[in-house]
Coordinates of C-alpha atoms and ligand atoms in Angstrom, one line a residue:
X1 CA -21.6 -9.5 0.0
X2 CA -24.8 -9.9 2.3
X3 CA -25.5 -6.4 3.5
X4 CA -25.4 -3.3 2.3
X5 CA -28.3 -1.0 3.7
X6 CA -26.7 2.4 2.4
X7 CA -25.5 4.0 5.3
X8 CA -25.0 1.4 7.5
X9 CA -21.1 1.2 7.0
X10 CA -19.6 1.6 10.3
X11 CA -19.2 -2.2 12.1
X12 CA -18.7 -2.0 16.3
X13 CA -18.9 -5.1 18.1
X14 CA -20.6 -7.4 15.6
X15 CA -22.8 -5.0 14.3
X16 CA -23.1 -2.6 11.4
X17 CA -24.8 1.1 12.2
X18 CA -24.6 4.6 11.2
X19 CA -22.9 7.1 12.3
X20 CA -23.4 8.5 15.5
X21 CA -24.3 11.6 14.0
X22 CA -26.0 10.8 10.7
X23 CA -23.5 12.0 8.8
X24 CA -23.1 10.6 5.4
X25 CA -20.7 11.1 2.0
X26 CA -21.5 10.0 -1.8
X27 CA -19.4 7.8 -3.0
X28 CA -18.5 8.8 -7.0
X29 CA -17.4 7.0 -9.6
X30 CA -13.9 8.5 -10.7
X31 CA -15.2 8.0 -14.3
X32 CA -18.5 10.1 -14.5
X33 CA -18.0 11.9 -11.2
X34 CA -21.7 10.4 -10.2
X35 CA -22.3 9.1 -6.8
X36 CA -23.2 5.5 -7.0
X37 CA -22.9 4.7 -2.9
X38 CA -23.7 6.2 0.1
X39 CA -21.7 5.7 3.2
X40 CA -21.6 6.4 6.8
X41 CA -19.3 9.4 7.8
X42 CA -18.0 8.8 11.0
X43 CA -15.8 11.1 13.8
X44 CA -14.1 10.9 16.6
X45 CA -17.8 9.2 18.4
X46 CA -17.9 6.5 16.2
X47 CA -14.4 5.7 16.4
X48 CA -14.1 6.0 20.5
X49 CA -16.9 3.2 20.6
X50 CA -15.0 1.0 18.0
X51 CA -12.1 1.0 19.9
X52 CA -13.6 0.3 22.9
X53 CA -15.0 -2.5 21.4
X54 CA -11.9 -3.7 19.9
X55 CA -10.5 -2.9 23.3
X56 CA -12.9 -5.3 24.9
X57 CA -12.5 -8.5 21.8
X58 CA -9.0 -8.3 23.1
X59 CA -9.0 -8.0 26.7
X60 CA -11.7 -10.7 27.6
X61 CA -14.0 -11.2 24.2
X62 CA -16.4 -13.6 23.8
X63 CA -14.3 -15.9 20.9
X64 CA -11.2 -14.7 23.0
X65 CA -9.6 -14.4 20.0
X66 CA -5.7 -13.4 21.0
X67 CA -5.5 -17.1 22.7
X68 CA -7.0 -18.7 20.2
X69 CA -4.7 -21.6 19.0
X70 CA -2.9 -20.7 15.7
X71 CA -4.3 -23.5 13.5
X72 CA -7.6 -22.5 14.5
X73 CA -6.6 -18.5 13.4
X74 CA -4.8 -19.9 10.1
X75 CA -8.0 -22.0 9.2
X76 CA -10.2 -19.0 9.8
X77 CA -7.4 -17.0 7.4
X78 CA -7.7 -19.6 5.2
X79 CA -12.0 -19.7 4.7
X80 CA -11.4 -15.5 4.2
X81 CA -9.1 -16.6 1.5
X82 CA -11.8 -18.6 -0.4
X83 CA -14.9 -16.4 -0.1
X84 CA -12.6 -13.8 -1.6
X85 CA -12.1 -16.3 -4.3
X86 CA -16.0 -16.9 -4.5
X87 CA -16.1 -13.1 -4.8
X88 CA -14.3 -11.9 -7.1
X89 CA -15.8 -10.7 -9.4
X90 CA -18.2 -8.7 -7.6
X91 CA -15.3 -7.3 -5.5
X92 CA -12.9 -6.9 -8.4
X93 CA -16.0 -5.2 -10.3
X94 CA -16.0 -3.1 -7.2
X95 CA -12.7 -1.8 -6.9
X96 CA -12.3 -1.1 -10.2
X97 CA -15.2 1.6 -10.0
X98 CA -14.5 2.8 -6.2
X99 CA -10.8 3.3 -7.5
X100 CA -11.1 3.9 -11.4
X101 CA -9.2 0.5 -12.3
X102 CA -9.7 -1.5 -14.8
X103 CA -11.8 -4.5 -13.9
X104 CA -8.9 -6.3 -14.9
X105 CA -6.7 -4.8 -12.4
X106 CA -9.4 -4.9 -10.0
X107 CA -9.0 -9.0 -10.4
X108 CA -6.0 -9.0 -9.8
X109 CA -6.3 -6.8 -6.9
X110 CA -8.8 -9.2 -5.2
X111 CA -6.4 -12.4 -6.4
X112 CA -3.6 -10.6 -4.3
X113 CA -5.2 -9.9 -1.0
X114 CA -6.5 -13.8 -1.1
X115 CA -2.6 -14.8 -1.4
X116 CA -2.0 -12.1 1.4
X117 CA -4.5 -14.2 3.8
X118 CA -3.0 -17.8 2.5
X119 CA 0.5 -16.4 2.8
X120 CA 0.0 -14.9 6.6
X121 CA -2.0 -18.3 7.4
X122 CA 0.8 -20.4 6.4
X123 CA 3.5 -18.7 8.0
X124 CA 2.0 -18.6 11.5
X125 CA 1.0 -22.1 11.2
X126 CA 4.3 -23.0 10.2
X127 CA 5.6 -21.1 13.9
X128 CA 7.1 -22.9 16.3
X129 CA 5.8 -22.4 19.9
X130 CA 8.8 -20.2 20.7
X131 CA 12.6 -19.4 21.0
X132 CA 14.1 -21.6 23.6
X133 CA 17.7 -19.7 24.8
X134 CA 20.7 -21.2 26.6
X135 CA 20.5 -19.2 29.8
X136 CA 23.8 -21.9 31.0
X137 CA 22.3 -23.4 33.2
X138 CA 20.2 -27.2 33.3
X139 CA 18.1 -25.1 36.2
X140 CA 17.1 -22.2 33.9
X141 CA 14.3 -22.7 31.0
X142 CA 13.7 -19.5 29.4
X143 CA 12.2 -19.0 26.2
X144 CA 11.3 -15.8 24.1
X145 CA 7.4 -16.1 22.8
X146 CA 5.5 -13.8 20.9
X147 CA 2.1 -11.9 21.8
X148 CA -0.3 -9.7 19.7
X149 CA 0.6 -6.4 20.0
X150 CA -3.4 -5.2 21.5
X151 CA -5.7 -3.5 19.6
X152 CA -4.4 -2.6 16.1
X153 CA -5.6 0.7 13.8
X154 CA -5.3 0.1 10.7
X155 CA -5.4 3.5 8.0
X156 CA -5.2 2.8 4.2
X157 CA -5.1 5.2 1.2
X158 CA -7.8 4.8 -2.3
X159 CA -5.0 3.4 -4.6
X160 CA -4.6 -0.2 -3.8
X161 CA -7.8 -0.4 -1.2
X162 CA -8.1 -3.8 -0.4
X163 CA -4.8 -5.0 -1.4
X164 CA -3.6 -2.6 1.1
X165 CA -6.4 -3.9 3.7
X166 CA -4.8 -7.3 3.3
X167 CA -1.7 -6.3 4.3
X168 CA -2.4 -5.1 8.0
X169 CA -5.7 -7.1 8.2
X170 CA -4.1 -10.9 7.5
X171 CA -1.3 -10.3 9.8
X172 CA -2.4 -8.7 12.3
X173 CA -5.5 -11.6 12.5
X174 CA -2.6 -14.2 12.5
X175 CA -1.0 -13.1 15.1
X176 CA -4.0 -12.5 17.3
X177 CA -4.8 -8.6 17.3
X178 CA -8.0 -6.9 17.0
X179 CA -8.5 -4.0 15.2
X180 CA -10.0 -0.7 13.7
X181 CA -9.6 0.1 10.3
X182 CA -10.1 3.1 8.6
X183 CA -10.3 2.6 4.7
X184 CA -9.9 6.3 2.2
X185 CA -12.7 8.5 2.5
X186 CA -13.2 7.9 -0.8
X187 CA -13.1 4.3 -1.5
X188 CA -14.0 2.5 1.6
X189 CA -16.4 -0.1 -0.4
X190 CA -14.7 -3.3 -0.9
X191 CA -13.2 -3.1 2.6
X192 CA -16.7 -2.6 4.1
X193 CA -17.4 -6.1 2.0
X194 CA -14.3 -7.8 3.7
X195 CA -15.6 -7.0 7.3
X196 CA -18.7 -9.2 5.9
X197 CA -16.5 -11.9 5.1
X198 CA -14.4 -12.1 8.1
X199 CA -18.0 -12.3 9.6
X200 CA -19.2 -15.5 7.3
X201 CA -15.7 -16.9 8.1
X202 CA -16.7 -17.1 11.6
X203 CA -13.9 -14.2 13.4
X204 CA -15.7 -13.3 16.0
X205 CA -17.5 -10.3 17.3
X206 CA -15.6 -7.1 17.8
X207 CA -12.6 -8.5 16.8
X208 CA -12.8 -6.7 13.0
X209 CA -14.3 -2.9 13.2
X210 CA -14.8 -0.6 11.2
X211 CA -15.3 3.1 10.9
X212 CA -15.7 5.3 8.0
X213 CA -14.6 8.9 7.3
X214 CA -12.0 11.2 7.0
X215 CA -8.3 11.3 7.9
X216 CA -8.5 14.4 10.0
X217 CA -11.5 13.1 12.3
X218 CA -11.7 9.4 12.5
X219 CA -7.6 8.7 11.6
X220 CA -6.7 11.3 13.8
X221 CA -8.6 9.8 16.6
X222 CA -7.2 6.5 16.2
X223 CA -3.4 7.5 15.9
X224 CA -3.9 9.3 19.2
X225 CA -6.3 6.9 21.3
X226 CA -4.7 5.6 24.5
X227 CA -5.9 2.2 24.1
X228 CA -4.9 1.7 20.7
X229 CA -1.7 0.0 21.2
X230 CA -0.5 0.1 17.8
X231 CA -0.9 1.9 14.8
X232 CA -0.4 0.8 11.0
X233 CA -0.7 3.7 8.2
X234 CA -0.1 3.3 4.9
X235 CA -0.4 6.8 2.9
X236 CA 1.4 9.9 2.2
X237 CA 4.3 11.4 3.6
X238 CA 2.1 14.5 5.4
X239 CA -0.4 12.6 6.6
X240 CA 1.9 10.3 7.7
X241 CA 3.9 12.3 9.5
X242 CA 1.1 13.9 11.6
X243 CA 0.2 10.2 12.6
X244 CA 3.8 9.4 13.8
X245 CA 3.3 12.6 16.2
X246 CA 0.0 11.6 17.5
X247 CA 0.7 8.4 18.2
X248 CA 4.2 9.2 19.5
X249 CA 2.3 10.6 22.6
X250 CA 1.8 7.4 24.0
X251 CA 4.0 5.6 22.5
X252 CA 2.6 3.1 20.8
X253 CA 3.9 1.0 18.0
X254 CA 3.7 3.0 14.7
X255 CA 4.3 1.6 11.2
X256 CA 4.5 3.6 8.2
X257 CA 4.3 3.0 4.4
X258 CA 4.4 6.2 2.6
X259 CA 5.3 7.6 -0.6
X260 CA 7.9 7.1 -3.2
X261 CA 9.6 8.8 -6.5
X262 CA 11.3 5.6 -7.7
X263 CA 14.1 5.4 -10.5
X264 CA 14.0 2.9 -13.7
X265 CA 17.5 2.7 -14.8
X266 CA 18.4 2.1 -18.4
X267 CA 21.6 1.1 -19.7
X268 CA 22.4 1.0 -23.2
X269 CA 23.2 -2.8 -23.3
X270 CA 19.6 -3.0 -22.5
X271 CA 18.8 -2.3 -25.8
X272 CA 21.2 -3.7 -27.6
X273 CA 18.4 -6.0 -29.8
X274 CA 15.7 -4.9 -31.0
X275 CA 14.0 -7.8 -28.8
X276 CA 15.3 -6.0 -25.4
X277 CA 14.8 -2.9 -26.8
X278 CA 11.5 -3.2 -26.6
X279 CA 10.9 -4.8 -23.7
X280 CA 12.8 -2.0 -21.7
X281 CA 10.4 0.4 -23.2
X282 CA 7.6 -1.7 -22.3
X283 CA 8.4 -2.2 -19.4
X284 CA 8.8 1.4 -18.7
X285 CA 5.6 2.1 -20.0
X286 CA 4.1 0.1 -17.4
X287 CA 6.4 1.3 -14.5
X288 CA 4.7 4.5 -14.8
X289 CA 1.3 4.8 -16.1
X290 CA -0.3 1.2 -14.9
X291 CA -3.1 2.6 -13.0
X292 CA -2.5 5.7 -14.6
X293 CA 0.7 6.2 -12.4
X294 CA -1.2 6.2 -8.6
X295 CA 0.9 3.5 -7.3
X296 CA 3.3 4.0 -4.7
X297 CA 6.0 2.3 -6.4
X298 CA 5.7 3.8 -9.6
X299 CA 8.4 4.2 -11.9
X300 CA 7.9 7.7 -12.2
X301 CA 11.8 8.9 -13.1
X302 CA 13.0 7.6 -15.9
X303 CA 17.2 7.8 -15.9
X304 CA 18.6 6.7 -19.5
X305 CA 22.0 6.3 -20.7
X306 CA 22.2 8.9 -22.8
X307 CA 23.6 7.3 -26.2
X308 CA 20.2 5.4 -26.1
X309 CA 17.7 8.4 -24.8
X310 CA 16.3 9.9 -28.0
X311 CA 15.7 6.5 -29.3
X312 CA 14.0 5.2 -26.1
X313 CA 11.8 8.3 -25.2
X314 CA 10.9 8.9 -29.0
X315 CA 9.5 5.6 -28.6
X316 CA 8.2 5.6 -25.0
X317 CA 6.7 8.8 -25.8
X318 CA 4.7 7.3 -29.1
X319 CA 3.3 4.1 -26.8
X320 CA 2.4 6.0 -24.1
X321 CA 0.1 8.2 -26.5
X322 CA -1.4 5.6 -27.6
X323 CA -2.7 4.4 -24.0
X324 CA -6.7 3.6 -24.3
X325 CA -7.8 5.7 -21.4
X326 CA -11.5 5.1 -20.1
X327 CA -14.2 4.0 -17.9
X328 CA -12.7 1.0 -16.3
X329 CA -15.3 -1.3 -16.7
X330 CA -15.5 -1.4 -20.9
X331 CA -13.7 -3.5 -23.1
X332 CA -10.5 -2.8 -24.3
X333 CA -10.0 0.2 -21.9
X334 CA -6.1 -0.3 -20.7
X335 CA -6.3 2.4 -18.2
X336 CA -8.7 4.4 -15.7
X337 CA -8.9 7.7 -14.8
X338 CA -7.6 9.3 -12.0
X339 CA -9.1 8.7 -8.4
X340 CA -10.3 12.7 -7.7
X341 CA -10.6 16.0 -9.2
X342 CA -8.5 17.2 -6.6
X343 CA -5.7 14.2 -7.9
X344 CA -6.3 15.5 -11.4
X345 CA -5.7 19.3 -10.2
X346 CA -2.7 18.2 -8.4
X347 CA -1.4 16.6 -11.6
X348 CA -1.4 19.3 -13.7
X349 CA -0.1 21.6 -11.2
X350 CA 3.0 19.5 -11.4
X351 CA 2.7 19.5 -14.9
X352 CA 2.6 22.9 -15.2
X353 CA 5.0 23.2 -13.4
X354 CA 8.0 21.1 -14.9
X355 CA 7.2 23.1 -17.9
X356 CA 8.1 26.5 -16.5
X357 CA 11.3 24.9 -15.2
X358 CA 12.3 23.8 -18.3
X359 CA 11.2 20.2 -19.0
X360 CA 9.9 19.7 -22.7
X361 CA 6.7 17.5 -23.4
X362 CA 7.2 14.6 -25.1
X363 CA 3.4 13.4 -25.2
X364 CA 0.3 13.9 -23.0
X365 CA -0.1 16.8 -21.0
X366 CA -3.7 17.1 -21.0
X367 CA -7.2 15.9 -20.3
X368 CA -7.9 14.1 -23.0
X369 CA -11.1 14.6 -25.6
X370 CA -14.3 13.0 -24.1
X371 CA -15.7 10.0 -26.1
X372 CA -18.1 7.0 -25.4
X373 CA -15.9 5.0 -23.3
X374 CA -14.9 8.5 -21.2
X375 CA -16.9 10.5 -20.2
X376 CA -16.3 14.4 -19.9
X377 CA -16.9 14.3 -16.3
X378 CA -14.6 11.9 -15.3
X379 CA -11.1 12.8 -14.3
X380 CA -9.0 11.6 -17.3
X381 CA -5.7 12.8 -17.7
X382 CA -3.1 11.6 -20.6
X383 CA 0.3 9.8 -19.9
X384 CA 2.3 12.4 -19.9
X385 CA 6.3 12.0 -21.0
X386 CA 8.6 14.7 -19.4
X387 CA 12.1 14.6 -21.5
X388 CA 15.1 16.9 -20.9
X389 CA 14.3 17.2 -16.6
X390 CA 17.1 17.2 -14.0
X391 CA 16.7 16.7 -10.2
X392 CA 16.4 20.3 -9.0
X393 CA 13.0 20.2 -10.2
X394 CA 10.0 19.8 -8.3
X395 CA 8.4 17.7 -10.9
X396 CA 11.8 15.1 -10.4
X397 CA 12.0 15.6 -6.3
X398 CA 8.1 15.1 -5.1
X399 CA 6.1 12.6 -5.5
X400 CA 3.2 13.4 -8.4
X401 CA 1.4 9.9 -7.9
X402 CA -0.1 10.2 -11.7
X403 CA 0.4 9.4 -14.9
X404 CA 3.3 11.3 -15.5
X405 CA 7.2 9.8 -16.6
X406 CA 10.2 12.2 -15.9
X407 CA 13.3 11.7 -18.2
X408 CA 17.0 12.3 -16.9
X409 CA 20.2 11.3 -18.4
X410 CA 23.5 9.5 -17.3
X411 CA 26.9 8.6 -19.0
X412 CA 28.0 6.4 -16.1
X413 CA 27.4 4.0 -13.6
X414 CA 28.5 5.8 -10.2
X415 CA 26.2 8.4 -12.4
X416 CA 23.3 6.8 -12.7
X417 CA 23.3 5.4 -9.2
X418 CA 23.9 8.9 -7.6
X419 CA 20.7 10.2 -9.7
X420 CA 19.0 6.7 -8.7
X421 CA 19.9 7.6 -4.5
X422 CA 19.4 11.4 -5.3
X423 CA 15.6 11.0 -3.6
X424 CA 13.9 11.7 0.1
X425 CA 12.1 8.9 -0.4
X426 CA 13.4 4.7 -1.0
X427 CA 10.8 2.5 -1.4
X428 CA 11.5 0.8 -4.7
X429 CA 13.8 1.6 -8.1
X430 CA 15.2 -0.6 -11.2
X431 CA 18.0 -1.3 -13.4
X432 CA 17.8 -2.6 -16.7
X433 CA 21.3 -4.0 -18.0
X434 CA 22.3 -6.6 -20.1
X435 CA 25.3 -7.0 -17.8
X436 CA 24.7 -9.1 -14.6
X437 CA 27.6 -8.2 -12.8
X438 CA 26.9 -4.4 -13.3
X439 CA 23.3 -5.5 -12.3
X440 CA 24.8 -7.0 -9.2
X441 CA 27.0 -4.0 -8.4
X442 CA 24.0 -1.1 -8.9
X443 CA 21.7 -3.5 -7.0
X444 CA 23.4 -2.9 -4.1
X445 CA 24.5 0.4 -3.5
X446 CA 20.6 1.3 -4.3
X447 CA 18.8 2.5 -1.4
X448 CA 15.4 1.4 -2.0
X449 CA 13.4 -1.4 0.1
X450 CA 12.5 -3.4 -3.2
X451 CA 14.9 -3.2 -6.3
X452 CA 14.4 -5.2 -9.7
X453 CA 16.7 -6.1 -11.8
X454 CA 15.4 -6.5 -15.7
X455 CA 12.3 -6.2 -14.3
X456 CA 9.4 -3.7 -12.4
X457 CA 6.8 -3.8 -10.1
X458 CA 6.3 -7.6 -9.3
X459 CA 6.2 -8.4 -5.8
X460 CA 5.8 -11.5 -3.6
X461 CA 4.1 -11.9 -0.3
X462 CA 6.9 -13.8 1.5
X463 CA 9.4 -10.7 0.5
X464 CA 9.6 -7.7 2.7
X465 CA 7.9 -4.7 1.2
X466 CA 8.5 -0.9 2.6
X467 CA 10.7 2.0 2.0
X468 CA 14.2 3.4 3.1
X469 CA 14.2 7.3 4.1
X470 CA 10.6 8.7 3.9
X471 CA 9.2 5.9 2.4
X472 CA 8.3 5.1 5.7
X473 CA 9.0 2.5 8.6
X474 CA 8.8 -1.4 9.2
X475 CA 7.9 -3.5 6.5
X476 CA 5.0 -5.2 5.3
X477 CA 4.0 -8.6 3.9
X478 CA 7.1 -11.4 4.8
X479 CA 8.2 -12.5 8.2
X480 CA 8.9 -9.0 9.4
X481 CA 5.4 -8.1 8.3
X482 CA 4.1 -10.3 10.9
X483 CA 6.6 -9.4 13.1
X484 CA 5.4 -5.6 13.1
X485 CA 1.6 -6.8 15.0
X486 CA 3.5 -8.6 17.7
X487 CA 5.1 -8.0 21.0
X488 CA 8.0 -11.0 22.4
X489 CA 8.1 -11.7 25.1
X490 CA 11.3 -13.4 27.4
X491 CA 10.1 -16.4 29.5
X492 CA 12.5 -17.1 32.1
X493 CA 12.1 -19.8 34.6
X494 CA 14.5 -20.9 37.1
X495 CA 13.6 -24.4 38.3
X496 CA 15.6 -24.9 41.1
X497 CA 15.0 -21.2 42.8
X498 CA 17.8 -20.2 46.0
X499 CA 17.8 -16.9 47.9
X500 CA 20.7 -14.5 46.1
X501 CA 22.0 -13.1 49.4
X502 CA 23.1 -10.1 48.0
X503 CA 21.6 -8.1 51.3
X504 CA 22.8 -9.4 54.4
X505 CA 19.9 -8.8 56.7
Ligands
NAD1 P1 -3.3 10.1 2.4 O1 -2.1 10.3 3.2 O2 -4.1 11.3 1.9 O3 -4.4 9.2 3.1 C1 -4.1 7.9 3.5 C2 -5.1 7.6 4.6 O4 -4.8 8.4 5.8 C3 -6.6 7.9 4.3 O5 -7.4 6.9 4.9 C4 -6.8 9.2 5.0 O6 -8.1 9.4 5.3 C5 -5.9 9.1 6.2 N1 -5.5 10.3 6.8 C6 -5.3 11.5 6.2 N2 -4.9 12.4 7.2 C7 -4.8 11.8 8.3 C8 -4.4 12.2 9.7 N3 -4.1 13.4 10.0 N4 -4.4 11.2 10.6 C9 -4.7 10.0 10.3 N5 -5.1 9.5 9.1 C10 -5.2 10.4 8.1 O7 -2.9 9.2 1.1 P2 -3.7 8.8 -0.1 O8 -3.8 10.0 -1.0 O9 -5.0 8.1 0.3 O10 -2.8 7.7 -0.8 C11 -1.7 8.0 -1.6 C12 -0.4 7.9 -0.9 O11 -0.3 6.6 -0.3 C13 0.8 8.1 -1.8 O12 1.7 9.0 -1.2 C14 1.3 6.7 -1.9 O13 2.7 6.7 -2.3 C15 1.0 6.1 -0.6 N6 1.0 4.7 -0.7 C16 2.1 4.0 -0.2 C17 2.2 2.6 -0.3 C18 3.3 1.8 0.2 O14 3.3 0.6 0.2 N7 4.4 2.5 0.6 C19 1.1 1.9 -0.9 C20 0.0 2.6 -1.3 C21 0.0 4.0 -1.2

């Protein structure tokens, strides 16, 4: 945490300057709406010269970081993963006002990205120096190694801002990339603080830049630059999209985390004591309003056997009313307020909408009264219960990314797993059942990257994470999240070369 002359955000080549044409944006606090940073607000300029600089760290920098032997790049992973130790709670204090967590959550958040650099340091260091294949013959060696993929842009949303960071940033270091990273316009500040710290750890110059600003200038730029040979977006489905077809133009690689609108499955054995009862419940309370619902996974639809629905949403409804909204920073608070005003209007559009189409409000609904702990310029919006929905409404097809919990109903299995499936997107969806071969059997006709059975939201760095359908493409985190920053390569070597004679002359 060294730095921080205001303004100075954009890092090219070892050093941290303005933008190239002065431009700047207040950073506000999502609980007052008050600026309380100022950052650079870079373009297309500012992110041509940080890709030629990453461009340069990869083809002959000084550290010449891409052949650097992997123990030295996992020890270097490994020193990022204690200063964000050392940090924490500045950083976690950090992200919980940049993003309107709690500081809590914003602990948590910095805990994570440190097991993301450990995790990625271990598994490269674990690697093997390649794939030796039988080519059948003693006079042929070949062997399939892998490469970095070049020069790496990384684009990340404001829900999960470092977390997400950490999951380009640590693989794509381990397997010997540089790169550009573009954090959210709107809560770029604890990823401007990891650059600092890749710094102390000793990565070398140009190797880690940084450019901030918008989507539309400074994304844009990078999905399309020719000598960006790979590109890593985690975001939303449109603004995913639009960086698919840039980047398609040359062709580079393109990996894509988007959006979700996952099912939480109840069966009726699931609360069949009073005990599981209420676990299921609270566990469905926290599928869809931790961090006041803006988490890609979010267990946003709620499908309930029906002999147990009035029971279960009666209750779910009176818990999630009872949610202490606030300023993430005071005691007691158990949720933030959402990231924007323009999250908060798209909220209650879709609000407002279920309710023409039918859907009948349970609890929330609303901005909730100011008081001391919220403040009436912050975006607060109540957990909001949605009973009596089906899947032909917009509230139940798109994704709302807030604190609001549709209900549907099902009196079978093949029923509840066609609602479950019935969804554009795939990235993650539970089943709650006291039976573990029904678990077993729903498990696996879901189509959803991560599915948890009795359980929601937990994840682990060595699993694959990423979505089916438009939830996006590649994974993240796991072997094949290491895989996605690499090229192989097939070394073949023929030891005892003889002419082939296949043209007479
Ligand atoms: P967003 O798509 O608006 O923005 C994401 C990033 O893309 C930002 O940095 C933004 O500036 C940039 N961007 C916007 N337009 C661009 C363009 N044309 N070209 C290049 N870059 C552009 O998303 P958001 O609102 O920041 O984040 C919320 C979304 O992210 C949700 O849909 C959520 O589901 C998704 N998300 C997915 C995962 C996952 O793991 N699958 C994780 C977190 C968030």
């Amino acid at each position: 945490m060294a730095r921080q002359q205001a303004q100075r955000t954009i890092h090219v080549d070892g050093q941290w300057r303005e933008a190239v044409s002065g431009a700047t944006r207040e950073i506000l606090d999502p609980a007052d709406a008050l600026p309380f940073a100022v950052v650079a607000e870079g373009d297309g300029k500012d992110t041509d010269l940080a890709v030629e600089a990453a461009r340069r760290a990869f083809d002959a920098g000084a550290g010449d970081w891409p052949r650097t032997p992997v123990a030295e790049r996992a020890a270097l992973l490994r020193r990022v993963a204690d200063l964000l130790a050392r940090d924490r709670e500045p950083l976690g204090l950090l992200e919980s006002r940049d993003a309107g967590k709690t500081v809590e959550e914003g602990r948590i958040d910095i805990d994570c990205v440190a097991d993301a650099f450990r995790y990625f340091a271990d598994l490269v260091a674990a690697e093997g120096a390649g794939r030796v294949v039988d080519a059948g013959s003693p006079d042929i060696h070949s062997v399939v190694v892998h490469e970095p993929a070049g020069v790496c842009a990384l684009i990340t949303p404001w829900n999960y801002p470092l977390l997400q960071a950490s999951w380009k940033i640590a693989p794509a270091l381990a397997a010997g990339n540089t790169f550009v990273i573009k954090p959210s316009e709107i809560t770029p500040l604890t990823t401007i603080a990891l650059i600092d710290l890749l710094a102390e750890a000793g990565l070398p110059a140009g190797v880690a830049n940084i450019v901030t600003g918008p989507g539309h200038t400074v994304g844009a730029r990078l999905a399309e630059h020719p000598d960006v040979d790979l590109v890593s977006f985690t975001g939303g489905l449109t603004s995913g999209t639009k960086v698919a077809q840039a980047a398609a133009v040359t062709v580079k690689k393109v990996a894509l985390e988007l959006g979700g609108k996952n099912p939480n499955v109840v069966f009726a054995d699931a609360c069949s004591t009073d005990e599981a009862f209420d676990t299921a419940v609270d566990q469905a309370l926290n599928a869809a309003f931790i961090h006041s619902g803006q988490v890609c996974s979010a267990g946003a639809r709620l499908i309930v056997e029906e002999s147990v629905r009035e029971r279960f949403v009666a209750e779910l409804a009176h818990r999630a009313s009872k949610i202490r909204l606030g300023r993430g920073t005071e005691d007691g608070v158990e949720c933030g307020p959402l990231v924007s005003e323009q999250q908060r209007a798209k909220v209650e559009s879709y609000v407002a909408s279920a309710l023409e189409e039918g859907a009948v409000l349970r609890s929330g609904g609303k901005r909730p009264e100011p008081s001391a702990e919220r403040p009436a310029t912050g975006y607060f919006y109540e957990p909001t219960v949605l009973d009596q929905c089906d899947r032909e409404m917009k509230v139940v097809r798109e994704e709302v990314f807030g604190p609001v919990l549709t209900v549907e109903t099902f009196r079978t299995e093949d029923e509840a797993v066609a609602l479950a499936n019935d969804t554009e997107y795939g990235l993650a969806g539970a089943v709650w059942t006291a039976d573990a071969a029904r678990a077993r059997r729903v498990a696996a006709r879901l189509r959803h990257g991560t599915v948890w059975i009795n359980d929601f939201h937990p994840y682990l760095p060595q699993a694959e994470w990423g979505g089916f359908g438009r939830s996006g493409v590649g994974r993240e985190l796991g072997p094949a999240g290491l895989a996605e920053y690499r090229e192989s390569k097939h070394v073949y070597q023929n030891l005892a070369p003889r002419p082939v004679r296949w043209f007479a002359g």
